[in-house]
PDB file of C-alpha atoms and ligand atoms in Angstrom:
ATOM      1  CA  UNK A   1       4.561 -19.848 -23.539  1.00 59.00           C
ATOM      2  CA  UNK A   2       0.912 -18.987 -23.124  1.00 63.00           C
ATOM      3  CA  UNK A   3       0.217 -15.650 -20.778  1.00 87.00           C
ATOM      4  CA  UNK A   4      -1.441 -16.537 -17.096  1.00 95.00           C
ATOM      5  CA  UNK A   5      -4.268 -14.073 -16.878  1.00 97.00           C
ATOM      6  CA  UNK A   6      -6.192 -13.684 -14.073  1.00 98.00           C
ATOM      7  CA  UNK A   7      -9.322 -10.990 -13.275  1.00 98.00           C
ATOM      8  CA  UNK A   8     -11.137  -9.902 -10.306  1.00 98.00           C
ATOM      9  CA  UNK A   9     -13.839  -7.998 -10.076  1.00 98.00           C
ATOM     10  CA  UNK A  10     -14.031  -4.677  -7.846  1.00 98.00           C
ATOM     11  CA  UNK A  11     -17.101  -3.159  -5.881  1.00 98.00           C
ATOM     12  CA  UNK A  12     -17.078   0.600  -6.600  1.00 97.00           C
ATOM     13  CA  UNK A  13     -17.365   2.431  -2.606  1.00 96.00           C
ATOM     14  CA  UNK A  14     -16.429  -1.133  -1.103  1.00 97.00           C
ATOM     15  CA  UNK A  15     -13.867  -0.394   1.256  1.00 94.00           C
ATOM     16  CA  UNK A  16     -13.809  -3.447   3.374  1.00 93.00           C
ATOM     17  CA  UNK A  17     -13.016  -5.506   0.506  1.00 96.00           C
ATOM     18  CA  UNK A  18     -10.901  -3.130  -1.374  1.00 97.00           C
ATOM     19  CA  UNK A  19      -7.070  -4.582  -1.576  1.00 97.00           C
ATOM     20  CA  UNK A  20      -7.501  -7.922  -1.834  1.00 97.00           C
ATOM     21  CA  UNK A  21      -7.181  -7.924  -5.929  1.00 98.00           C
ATOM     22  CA  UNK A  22      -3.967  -6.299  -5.579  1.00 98.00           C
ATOM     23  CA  UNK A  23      -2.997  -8.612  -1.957  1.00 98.00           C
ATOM     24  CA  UNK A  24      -4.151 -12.244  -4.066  1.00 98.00           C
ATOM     25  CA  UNK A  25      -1.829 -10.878  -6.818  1.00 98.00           C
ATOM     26  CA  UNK A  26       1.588 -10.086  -4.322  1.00 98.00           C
ATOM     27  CA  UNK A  27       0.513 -13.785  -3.579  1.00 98.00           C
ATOM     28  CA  UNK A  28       0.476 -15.342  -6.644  1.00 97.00           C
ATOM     29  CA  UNK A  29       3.544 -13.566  -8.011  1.00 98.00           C
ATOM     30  CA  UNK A  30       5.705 -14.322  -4.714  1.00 97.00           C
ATOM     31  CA  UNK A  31       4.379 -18.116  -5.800  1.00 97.00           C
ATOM     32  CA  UNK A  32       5.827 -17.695  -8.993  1.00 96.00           C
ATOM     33  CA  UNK A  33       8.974 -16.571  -7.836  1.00 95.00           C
ATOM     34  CA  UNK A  34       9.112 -13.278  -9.322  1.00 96.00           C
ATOM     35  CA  UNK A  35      11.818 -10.768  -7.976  1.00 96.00           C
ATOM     36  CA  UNK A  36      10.576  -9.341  -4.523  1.00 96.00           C
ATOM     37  CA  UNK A  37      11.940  -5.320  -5.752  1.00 96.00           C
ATOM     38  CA  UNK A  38       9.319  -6.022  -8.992  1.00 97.00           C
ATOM     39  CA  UNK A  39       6.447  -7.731  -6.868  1.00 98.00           C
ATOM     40  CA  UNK A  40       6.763  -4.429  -4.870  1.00 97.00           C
ATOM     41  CA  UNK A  41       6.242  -2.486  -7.557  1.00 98.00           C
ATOM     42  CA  UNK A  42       3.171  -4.129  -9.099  1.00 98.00           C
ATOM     43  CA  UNK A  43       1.682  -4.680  -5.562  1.00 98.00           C
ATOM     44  CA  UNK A  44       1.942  -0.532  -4.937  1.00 98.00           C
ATOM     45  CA  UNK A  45       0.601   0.108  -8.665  1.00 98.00           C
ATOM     46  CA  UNK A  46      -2.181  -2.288  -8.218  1.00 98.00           C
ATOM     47  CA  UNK A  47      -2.840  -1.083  -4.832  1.00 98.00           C
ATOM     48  CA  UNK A  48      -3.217   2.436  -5.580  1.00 98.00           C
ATOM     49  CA  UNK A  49      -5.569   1.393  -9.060  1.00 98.00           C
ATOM     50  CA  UNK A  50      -7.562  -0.570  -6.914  1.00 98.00           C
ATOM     51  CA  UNK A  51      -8.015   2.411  -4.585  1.00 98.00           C
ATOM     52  CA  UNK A  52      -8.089   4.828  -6.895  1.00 98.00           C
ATOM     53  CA  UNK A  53     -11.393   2.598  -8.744  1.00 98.00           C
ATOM     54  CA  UNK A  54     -13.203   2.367  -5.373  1.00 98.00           C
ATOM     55  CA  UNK A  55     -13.019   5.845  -4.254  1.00 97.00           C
ATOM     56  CA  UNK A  56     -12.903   8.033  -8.057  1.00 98.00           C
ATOM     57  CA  UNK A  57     -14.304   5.208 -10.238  1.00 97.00           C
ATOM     58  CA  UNK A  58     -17.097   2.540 -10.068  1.00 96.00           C
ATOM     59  CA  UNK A  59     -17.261  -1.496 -10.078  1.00 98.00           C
ATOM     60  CA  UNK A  60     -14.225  -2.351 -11.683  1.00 98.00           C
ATOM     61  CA  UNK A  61     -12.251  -5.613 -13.355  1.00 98.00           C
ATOM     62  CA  UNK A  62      -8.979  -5.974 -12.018  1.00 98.00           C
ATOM     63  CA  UNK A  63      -6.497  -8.314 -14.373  1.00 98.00           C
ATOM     64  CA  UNK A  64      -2.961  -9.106 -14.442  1.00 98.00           C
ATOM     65  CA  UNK A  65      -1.335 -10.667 -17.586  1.00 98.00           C
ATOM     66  CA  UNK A  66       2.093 -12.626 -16.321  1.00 97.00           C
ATOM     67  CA  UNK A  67       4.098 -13.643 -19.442  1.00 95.00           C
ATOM     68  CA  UNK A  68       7.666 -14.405 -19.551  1.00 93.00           C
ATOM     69  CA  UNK A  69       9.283 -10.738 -21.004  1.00 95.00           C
ATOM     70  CA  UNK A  70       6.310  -8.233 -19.009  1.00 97.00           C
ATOM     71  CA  UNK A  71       3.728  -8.481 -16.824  1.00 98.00           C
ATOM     72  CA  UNK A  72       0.315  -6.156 -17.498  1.00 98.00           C
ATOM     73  CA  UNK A  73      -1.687  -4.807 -14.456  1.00 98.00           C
ATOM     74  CA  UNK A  74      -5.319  -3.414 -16.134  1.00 98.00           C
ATOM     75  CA  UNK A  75      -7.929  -1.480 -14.336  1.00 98.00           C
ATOM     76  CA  UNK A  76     -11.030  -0.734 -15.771  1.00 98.00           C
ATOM     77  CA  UNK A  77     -14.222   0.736 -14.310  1.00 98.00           C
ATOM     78  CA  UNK A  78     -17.100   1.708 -14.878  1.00 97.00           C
ATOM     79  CA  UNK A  79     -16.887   5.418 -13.534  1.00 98.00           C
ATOM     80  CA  UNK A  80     -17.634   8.913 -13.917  1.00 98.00           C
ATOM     81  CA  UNK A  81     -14.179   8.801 -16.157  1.00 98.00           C
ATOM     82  CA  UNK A  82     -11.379  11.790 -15.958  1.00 98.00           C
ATOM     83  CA  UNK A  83     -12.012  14.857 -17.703  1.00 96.00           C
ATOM     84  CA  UNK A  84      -8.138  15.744 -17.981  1.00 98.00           C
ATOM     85  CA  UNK A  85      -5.805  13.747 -17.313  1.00 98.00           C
ATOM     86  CA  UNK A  86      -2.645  15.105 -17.269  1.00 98.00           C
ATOM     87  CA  UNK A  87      -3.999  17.552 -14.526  1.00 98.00           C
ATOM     88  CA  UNK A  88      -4.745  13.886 -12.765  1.00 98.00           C
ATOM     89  CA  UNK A  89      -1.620  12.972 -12.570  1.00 98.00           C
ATOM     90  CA  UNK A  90       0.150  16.255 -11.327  1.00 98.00           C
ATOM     91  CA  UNK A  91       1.388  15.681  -8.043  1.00 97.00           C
ATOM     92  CA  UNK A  92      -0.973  16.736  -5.387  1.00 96.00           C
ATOM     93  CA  UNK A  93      -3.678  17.307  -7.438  1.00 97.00           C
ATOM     94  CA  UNK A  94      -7.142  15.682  -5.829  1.00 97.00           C
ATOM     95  CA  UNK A  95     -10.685  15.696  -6.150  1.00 97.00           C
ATOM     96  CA  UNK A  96     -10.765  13.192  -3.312  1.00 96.00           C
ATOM     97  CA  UNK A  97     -13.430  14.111  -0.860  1.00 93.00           C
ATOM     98  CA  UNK A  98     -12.743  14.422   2.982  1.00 94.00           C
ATOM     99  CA  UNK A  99     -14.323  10.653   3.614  1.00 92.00           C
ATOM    100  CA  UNK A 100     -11.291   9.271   1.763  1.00 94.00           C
ATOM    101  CA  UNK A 101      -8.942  11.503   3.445  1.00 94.00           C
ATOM    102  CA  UNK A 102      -9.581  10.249   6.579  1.00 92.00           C
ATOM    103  CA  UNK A 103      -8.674   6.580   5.547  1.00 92.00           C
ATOM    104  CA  UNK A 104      -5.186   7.887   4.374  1.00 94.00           C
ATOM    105  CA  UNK A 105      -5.759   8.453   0.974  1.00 93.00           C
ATOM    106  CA  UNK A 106      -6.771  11.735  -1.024  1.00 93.00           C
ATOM    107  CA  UNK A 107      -2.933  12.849  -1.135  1.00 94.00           C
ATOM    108  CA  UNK A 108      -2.861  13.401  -4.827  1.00 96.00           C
ATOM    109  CA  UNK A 109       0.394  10.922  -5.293  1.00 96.00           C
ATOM    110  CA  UNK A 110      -1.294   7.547  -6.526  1.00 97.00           C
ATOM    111  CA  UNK A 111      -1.234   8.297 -10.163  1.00 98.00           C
ATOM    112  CA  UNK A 112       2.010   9.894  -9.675  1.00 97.00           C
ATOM    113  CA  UNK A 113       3.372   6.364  -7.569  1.00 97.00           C
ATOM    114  CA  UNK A 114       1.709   4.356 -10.560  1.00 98.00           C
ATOM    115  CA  UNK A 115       3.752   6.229 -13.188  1.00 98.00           C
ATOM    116  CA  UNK A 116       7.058   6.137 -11.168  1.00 97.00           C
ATOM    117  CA  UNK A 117       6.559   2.175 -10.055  1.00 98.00           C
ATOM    118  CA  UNK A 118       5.578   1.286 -13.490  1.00 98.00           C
ATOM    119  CA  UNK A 119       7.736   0.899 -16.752  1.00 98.00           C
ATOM    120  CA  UNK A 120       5.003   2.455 -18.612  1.00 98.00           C
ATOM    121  CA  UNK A 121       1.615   3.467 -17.818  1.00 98.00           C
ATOM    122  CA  UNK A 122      -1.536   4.227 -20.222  1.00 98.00           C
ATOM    123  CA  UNK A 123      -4.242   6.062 -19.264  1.00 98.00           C
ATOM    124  CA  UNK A 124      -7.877   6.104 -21.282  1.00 98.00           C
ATOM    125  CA  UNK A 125     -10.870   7.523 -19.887  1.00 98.00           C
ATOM    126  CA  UNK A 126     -14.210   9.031 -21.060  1.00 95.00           C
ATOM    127  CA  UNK A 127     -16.252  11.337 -19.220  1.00 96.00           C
ATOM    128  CA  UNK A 128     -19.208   9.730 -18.265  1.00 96.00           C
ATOM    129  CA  UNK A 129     -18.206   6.059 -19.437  1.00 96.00           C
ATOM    130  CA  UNK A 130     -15.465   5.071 -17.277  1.00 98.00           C
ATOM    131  CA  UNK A 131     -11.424   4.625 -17.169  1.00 98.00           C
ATOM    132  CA  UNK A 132      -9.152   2.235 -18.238  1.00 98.00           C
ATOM    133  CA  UNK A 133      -5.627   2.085 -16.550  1.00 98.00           C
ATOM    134  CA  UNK A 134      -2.755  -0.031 -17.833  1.00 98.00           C
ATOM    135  CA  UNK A 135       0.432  -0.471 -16.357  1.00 98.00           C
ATOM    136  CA  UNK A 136       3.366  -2.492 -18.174  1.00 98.00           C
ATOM    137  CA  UNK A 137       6.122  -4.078 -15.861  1.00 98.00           C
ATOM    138  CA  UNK A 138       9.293  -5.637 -17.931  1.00 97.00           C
ATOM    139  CA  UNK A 139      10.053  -8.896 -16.373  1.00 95.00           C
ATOM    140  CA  UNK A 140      13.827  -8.934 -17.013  1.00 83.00           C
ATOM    141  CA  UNK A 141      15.139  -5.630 -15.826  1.00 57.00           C
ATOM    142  CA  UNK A 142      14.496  -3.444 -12.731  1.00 48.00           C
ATOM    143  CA  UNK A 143      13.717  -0.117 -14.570  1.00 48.00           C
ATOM    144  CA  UNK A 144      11.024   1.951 -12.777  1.00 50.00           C
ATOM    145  CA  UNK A 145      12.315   4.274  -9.953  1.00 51.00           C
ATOM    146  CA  UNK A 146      11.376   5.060  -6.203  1.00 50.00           C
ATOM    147  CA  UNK A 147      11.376   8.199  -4.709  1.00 48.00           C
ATOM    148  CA  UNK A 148      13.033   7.996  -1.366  1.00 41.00           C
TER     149      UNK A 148
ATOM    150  CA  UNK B   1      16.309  -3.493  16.811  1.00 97.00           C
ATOM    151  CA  UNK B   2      14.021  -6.498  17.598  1.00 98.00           C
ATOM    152  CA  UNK B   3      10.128  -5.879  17.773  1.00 98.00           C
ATOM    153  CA  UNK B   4      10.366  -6.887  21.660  1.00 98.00           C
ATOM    154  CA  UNK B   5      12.850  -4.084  22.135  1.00 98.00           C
ATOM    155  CA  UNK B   6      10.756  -1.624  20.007  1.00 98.00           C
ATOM    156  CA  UNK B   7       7.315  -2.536  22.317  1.00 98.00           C
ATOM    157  CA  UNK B   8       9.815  -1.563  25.648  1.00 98.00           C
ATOM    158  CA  UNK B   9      11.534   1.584  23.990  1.00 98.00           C
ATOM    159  CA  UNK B  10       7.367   2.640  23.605  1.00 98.00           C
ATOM    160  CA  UNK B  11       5.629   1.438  26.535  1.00 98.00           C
ATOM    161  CA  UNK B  12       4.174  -0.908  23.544  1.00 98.00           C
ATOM    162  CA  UNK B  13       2.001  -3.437  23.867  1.00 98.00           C
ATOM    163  CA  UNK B  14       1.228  -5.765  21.186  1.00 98.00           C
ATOM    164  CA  UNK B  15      -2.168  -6.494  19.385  1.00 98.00           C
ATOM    165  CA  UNK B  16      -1.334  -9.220  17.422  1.00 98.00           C
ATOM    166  CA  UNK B  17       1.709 -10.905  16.199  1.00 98.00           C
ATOM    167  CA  UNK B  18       3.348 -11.275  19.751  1.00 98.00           C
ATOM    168  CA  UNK B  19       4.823 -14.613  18.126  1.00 98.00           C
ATOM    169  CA  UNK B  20       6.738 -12.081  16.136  1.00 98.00           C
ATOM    170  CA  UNK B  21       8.718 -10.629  18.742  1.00 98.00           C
ATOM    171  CA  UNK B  22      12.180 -11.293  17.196  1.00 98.00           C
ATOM    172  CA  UNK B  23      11.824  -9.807  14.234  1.00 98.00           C
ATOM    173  CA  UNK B  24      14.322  -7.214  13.378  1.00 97.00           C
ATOM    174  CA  UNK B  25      14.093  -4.009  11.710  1.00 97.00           C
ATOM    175  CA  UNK B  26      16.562  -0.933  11.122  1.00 94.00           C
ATOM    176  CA  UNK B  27      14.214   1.866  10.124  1.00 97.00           C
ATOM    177  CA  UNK B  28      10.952   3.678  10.817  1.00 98.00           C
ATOM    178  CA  UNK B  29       8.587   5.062   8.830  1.00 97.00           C
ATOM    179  CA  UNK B  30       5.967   7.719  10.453  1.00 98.00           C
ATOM    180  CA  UNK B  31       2.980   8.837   8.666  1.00 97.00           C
ATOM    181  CA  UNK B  32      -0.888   8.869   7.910  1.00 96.00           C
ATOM    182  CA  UNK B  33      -0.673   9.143   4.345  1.00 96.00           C
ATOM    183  CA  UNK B  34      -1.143   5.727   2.856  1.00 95.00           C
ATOM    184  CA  UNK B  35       0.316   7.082  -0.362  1.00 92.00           C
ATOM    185  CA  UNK B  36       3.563   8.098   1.693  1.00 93.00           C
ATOM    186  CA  UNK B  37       4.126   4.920   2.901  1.00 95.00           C
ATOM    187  CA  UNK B  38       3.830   3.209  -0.776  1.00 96.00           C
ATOM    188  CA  UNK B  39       5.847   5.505  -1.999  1.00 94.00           C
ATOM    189  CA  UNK B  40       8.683   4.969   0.440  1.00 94.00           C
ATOM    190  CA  UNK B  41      11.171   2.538   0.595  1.00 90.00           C
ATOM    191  CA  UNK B  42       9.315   1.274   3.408  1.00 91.00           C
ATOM    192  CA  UNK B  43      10.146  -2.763   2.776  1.00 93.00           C
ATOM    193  CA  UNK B  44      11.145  -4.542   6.502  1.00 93.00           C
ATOM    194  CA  UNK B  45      10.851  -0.895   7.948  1.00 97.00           C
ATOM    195  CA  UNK B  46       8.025  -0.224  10.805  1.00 98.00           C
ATOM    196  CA  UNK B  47       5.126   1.574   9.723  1.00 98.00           C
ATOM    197  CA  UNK B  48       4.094   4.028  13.293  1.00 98.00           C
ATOM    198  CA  UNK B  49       0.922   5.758  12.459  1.00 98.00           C
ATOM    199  CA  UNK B  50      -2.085   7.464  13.689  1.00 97.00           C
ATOM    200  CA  UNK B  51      -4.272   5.472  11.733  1.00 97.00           C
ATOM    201  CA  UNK B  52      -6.521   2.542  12.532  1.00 97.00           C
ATOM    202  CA  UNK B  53      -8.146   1.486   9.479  1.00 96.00           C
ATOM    203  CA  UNK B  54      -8.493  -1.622   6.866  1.00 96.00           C
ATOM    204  CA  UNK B  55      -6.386   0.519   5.032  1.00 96.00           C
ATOM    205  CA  UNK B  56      -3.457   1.204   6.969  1.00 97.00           C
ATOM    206  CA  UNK B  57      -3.572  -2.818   7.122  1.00 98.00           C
ATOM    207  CA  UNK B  58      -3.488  -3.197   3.508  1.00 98.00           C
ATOM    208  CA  UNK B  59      -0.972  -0.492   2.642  1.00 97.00           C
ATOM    209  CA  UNK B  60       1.352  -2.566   5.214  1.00 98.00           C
ATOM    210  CA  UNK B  61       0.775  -5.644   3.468  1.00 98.00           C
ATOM    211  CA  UNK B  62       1.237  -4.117  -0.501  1.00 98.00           C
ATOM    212  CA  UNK B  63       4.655  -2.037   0.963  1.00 97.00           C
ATOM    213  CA  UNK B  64       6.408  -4.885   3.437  1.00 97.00           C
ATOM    214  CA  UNK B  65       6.781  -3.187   6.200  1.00 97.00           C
ATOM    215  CA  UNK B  66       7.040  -5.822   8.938  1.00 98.00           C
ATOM    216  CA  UNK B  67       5.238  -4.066  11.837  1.00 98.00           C
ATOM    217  CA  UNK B  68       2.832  -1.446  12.629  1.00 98.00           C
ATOM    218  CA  UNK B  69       2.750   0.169  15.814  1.00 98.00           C
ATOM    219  CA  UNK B  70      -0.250   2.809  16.273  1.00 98.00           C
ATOM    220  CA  UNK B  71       0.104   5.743  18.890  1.00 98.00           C
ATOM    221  CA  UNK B  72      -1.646   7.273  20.944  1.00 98.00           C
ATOM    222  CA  UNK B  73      -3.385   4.340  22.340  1.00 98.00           C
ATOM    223  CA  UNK B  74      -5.361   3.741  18.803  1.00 98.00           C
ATOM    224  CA  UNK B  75      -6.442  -0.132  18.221  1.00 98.00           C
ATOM    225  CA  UNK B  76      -8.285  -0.635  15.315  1.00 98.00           C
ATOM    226  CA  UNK B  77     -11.366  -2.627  15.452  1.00 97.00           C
ATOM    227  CA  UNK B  78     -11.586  -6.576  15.689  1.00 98.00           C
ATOM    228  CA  UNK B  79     -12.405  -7.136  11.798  1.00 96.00           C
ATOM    229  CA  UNK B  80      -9.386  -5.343  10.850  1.00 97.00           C
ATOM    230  CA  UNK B  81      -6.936  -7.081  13.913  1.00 98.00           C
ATOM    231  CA  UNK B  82      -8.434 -10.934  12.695  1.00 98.00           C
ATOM    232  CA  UNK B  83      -7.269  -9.341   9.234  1.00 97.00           C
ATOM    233  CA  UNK B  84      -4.089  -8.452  10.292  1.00 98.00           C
ATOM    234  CA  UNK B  85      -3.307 -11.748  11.775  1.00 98.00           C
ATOM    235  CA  UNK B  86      -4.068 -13.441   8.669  1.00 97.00           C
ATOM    236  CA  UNK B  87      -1.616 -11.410   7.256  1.00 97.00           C
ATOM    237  CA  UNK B  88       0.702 -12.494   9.632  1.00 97.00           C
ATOM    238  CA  UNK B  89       1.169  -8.527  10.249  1.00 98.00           C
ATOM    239  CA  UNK B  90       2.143  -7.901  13.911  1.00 98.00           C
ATOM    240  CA  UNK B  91       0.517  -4.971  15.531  1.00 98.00           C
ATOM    241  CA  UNK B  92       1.571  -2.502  18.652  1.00 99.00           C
ATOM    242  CA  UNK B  93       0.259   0.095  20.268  1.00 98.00           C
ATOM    243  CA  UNK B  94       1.930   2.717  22.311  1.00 99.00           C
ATOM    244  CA  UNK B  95       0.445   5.231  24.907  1.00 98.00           C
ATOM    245  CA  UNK B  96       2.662   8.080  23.351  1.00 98.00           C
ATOM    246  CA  UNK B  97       2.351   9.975  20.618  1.00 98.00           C
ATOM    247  CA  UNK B  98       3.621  10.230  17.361  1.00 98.00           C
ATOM    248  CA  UNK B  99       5.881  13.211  18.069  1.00 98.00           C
ATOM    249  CA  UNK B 100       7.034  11.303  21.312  1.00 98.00           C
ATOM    250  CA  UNK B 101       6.921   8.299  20.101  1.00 98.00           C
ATOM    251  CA  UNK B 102       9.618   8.940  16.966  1.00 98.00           C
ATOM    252  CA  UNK B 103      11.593  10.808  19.368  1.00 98.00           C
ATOM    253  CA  UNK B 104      12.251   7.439  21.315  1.00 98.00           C
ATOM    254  CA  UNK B 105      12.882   5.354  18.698  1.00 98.00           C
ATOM    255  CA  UNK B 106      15.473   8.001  17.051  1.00 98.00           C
ATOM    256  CA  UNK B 107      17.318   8.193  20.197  1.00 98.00           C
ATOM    257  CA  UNK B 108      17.738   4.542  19.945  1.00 98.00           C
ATOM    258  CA  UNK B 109      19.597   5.237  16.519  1.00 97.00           C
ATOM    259  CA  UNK B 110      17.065   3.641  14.213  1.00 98.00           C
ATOM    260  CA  UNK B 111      17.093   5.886  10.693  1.00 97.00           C
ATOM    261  CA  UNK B 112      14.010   6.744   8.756  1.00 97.00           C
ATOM    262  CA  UNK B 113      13.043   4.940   5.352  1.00 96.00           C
ATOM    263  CA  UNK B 114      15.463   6.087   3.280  1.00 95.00           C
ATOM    264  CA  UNK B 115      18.416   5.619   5.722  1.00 96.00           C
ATOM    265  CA  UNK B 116      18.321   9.341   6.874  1.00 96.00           C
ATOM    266  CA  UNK B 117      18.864  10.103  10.287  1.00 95.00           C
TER     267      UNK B 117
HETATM  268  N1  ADP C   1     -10.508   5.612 -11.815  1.00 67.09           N
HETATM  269  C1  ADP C   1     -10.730   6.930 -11.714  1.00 67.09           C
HETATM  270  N2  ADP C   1     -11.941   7.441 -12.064  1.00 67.09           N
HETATM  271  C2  ADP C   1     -12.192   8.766 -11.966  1.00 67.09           C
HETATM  272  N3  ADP C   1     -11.282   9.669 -11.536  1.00 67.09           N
HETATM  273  C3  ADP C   1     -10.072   9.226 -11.168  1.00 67.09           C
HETATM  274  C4  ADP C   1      -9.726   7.840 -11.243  1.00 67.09           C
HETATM  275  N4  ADP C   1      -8.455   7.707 -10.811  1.00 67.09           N
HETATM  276  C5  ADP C   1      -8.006   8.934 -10.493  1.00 67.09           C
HETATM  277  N5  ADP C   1      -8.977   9.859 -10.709  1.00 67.09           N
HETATM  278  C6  ADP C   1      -8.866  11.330 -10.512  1.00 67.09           C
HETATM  279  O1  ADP C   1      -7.498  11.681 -10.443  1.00 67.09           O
HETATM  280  C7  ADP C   1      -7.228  12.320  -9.189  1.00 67.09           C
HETATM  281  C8  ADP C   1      -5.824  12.000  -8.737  1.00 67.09           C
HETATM  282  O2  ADP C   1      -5.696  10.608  -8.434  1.00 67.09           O
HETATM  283  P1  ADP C   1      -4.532  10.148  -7.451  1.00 67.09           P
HETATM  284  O3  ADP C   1      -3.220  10.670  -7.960  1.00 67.09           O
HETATM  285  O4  ADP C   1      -4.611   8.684  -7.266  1.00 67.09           O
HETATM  286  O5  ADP C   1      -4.842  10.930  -6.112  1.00 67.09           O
HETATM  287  P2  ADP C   1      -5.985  10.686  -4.998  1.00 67.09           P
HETATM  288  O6  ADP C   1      -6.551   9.321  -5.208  1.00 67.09           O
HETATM  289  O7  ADP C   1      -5.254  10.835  -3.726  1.00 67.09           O
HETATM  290  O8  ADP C   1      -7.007  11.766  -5.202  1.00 67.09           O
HETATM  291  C9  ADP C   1      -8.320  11.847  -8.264  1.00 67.09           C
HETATM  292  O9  ADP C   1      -8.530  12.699  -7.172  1.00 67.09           O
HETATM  293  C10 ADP C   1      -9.516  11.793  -9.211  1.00 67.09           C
HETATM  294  O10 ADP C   1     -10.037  13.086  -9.433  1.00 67.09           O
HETATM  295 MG1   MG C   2      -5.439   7.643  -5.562  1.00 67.09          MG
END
């Protein structure tokens, strides 16, 4: 069966508009009947890639890849890139600047929610060119854990 | 607990989403980390925050959580309540605040996200 793809494109700084990628795709997967525990999961990930694009990155394309066996979240933008990324991903660590902070983000726990709401999660960035985010999601089991 | 019963346990008065007023819930989620709330098993829960932005709107949306009630007085502005109501995301807003406010609703028995209490 052929893969439904579908891309959006991302403003980088535009907060009004920032969510709806990630909001269209809850949608369309709750359309296609997907399991509400892995909708979650791939609405959070998106969610915090979309964020993390408009605050960190730049203008952005936002995709999802539905096939049968995995579904594939990709964020890629056009930003100043991440210089390390493990340290990125540590828990807590930010470079989020006090304007983001006060809209609730800027905790240091979206890459960390991406990894642990995601089956696997691929990170490739260049300083300077931008960052590309993947996150796989296996359609037919409920691996991927929550923190309570 | 029934949103109705929620907006009297708080003084509460609702937003948007009075239509809404039966729906139940069982736990309560408190914070102003957007992150938190994601991270959380905050599906059907009640999202009480500090917190009036586009963002608290969306991160309600993304995590499931079938109200938000903000303390304090807040009210976000009209943009984000016509957003809200498209989302079909009730809304309530209580004079107290959040330390007063979780107090209430523990006393009622309601646990937190992950069923702690
Ligand atoms: N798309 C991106 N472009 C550039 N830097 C990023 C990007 N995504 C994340 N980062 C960097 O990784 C850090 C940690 O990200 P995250 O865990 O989501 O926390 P937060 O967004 O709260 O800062 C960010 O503060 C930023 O320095
Ligand atoms: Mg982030």
């Amino acid at each position: 069966m052929p893969a439904l793809k579908k891309c959006f494109h991302i403003k980088g700084r535009d907060f009004i508009h920032a969510g709806k990628a990630s909001i269209s795709v809850q949608n369309m997967l709750k359309q296609l009947n997907v399991a509400p525990s892995l909708i979650r999961r791939i609405a959070v990930c998106g969610y915090e890639g979309e964020m993390n694009a408009v605050m960190h990155g730049g203008d952005a394309v936002f995709s999802v890849e539905i096939n049968t066996d995995r579904i594939v979240l990709e964020i890629s933008d056009e930003g100043p890139g991440i210089a390390d990324i493990d340290k990125a991903k540590e828990k807590g660590f930010s470079t989020a600047a006090d304007e983001f902070r006060e809209m609730g983000f800027g905790a240091g726990m979206g890459l960390p929610n991406m990894e642990n709401n995601s089956d696997q999660m691929i990170i490739e960035s260049e300083p300077g060119k931008g960052t590309v985010v993947r996150m796989f999601f296996e359609t037919c089991e409920t691996s991927g854990s929550q923190d309570g | 607990m029934k949103l109705f019963e929620l907006a009297e346990t708080l003084e509460a008065t609702f937003i948007c989403g009075e239509n809404r007023e039966n729906v139940g819930f069982d736990k309560v989620g408190a914070s102003d980390l957007m992150s938190d709330i994601l991270s959380a098993l905050s599906e059907d829960g009640i999202l009480l925050t500090g917190l009036a932005t586009v963002q608290v709107v969306n991160t309600a949306v993304i995590a499931g959580v079938r109200a938000i009630v903000f303390v304090r007085n807040k009210k976000p502005n009209p943009g984000v309540i016509e957003m809200a109501r498209e989302h079909e995301m009730p809304m309530l807003t209580t004079p107290y605040s959040m330390f007063v406010s979780c107090g209430r609703l523990y006393a009622t028995g309601l646990t937190g996200l992950n069923g702690a209490r």
